[in-house]
XYZ file of C-alpha atoms in Angstrom:
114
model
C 29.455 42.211 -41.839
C 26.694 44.022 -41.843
C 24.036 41.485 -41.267
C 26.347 40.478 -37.777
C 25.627 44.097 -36.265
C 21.674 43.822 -37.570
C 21.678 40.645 -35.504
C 23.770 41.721 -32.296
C 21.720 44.970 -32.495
C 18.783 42.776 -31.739
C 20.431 40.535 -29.044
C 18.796 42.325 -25.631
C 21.410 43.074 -22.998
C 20.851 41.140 -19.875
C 22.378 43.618 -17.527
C 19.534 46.192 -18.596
C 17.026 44.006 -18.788
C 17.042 42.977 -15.496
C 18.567 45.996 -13.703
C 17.083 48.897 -15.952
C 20.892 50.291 -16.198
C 23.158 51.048 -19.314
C 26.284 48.171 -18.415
C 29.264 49.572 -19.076
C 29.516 48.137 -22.325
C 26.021 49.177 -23.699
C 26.627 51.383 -27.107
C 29.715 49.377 -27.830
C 28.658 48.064 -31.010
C 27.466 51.490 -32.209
C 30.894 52.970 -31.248
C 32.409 50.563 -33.814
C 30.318 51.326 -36.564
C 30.745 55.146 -35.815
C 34.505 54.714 -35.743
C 34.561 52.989 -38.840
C 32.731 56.029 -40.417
C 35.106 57.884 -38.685
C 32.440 60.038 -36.246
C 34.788 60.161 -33.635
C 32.950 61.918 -31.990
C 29.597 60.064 -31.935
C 31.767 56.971 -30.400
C 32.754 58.840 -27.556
C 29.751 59.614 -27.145
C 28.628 56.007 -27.619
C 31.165 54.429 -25.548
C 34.717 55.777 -25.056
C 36.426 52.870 -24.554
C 35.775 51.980 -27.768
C 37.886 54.738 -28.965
C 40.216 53.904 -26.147
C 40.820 50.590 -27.100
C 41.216 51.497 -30.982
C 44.504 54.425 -29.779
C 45.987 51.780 -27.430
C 45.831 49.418 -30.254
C 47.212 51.986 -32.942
C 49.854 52.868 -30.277
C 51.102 49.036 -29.816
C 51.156 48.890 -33.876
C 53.557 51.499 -33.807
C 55.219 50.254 -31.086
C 55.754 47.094 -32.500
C 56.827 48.424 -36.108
C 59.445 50.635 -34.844
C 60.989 47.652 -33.085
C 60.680 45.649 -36.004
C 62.266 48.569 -38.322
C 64.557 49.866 -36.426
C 65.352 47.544 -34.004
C 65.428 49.769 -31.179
C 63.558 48.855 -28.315
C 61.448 52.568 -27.591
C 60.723 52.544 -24.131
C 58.266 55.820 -24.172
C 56.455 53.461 -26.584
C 56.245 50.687 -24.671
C 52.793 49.598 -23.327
C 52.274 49.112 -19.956
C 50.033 48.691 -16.988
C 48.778 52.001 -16.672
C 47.110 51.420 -20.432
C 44.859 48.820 -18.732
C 44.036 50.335 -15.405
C 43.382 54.130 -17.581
C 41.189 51.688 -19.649
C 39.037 50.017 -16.334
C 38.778 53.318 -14.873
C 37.445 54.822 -18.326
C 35.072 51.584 -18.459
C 33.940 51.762 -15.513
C 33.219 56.115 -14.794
C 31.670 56.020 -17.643
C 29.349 53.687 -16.695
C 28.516 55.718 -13.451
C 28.157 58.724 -15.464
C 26.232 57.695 -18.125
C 23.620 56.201 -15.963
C 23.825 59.697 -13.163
C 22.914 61.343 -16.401
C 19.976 59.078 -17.413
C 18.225 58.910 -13.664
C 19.718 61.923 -11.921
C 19.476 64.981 -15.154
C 16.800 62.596 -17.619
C 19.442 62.900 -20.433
C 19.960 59.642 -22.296
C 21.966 60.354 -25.257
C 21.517 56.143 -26.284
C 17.953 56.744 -26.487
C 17.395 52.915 -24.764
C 16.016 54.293 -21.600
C 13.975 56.765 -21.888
């Protein structure tokens, strides 16, 4: 597993290269590996969808196993379209953010920039 994320680490991103801007996805990868050393808080500083996407997908486990066990359908539980858009809109501002705070304030947390 480890010898994928040496190689993807050393896969350029297109979008930067040619546009000299973190894409919205840039420090994906890293947000993995921090969340699976449990640094929450280095992820969402990574990339917060990331962590997004790993409560939305605890949330539909749960979801799904308290159908299953108690075969009750939980509507507070179930997901919805709001999950996605909250997920776009978190994909996408912090995008814009992270690369206001690179050109605008010279603060690149990534490192890749500057």
């Amino acid at each position: 597993m480890m010898i994928l994320f040496k190689i993807v680490r050393l896969m350029p991103c297109f979008f930067k290269e040619v546009t000299h801007l973190y894409c919205p996805a840039c420090g994906g990868t890293r947000a993995v590996i921090a969340l699976m050393h449990l640094d929450v808080k280095r992820a969402l500083f990574c990339n917060p969808t990331v962590v997004y996407g790993a409560v939305i997908v605890l949330w539909c486990i749960i979801w799904i196993a308290a159908r299953q066990l108690f075969q009750i359908k939980i509507k507070i539980l179930k997901p919805g379209l709001w999950m996605l858009i909250t997920g776009i809109i978190i994909f996408l501002g912090f995008a814009l953010i992270r690369n206001m705070a690179v050109y605008q304030f010279g603060y690149d947390y990534l490192g890749d920039l500057i």
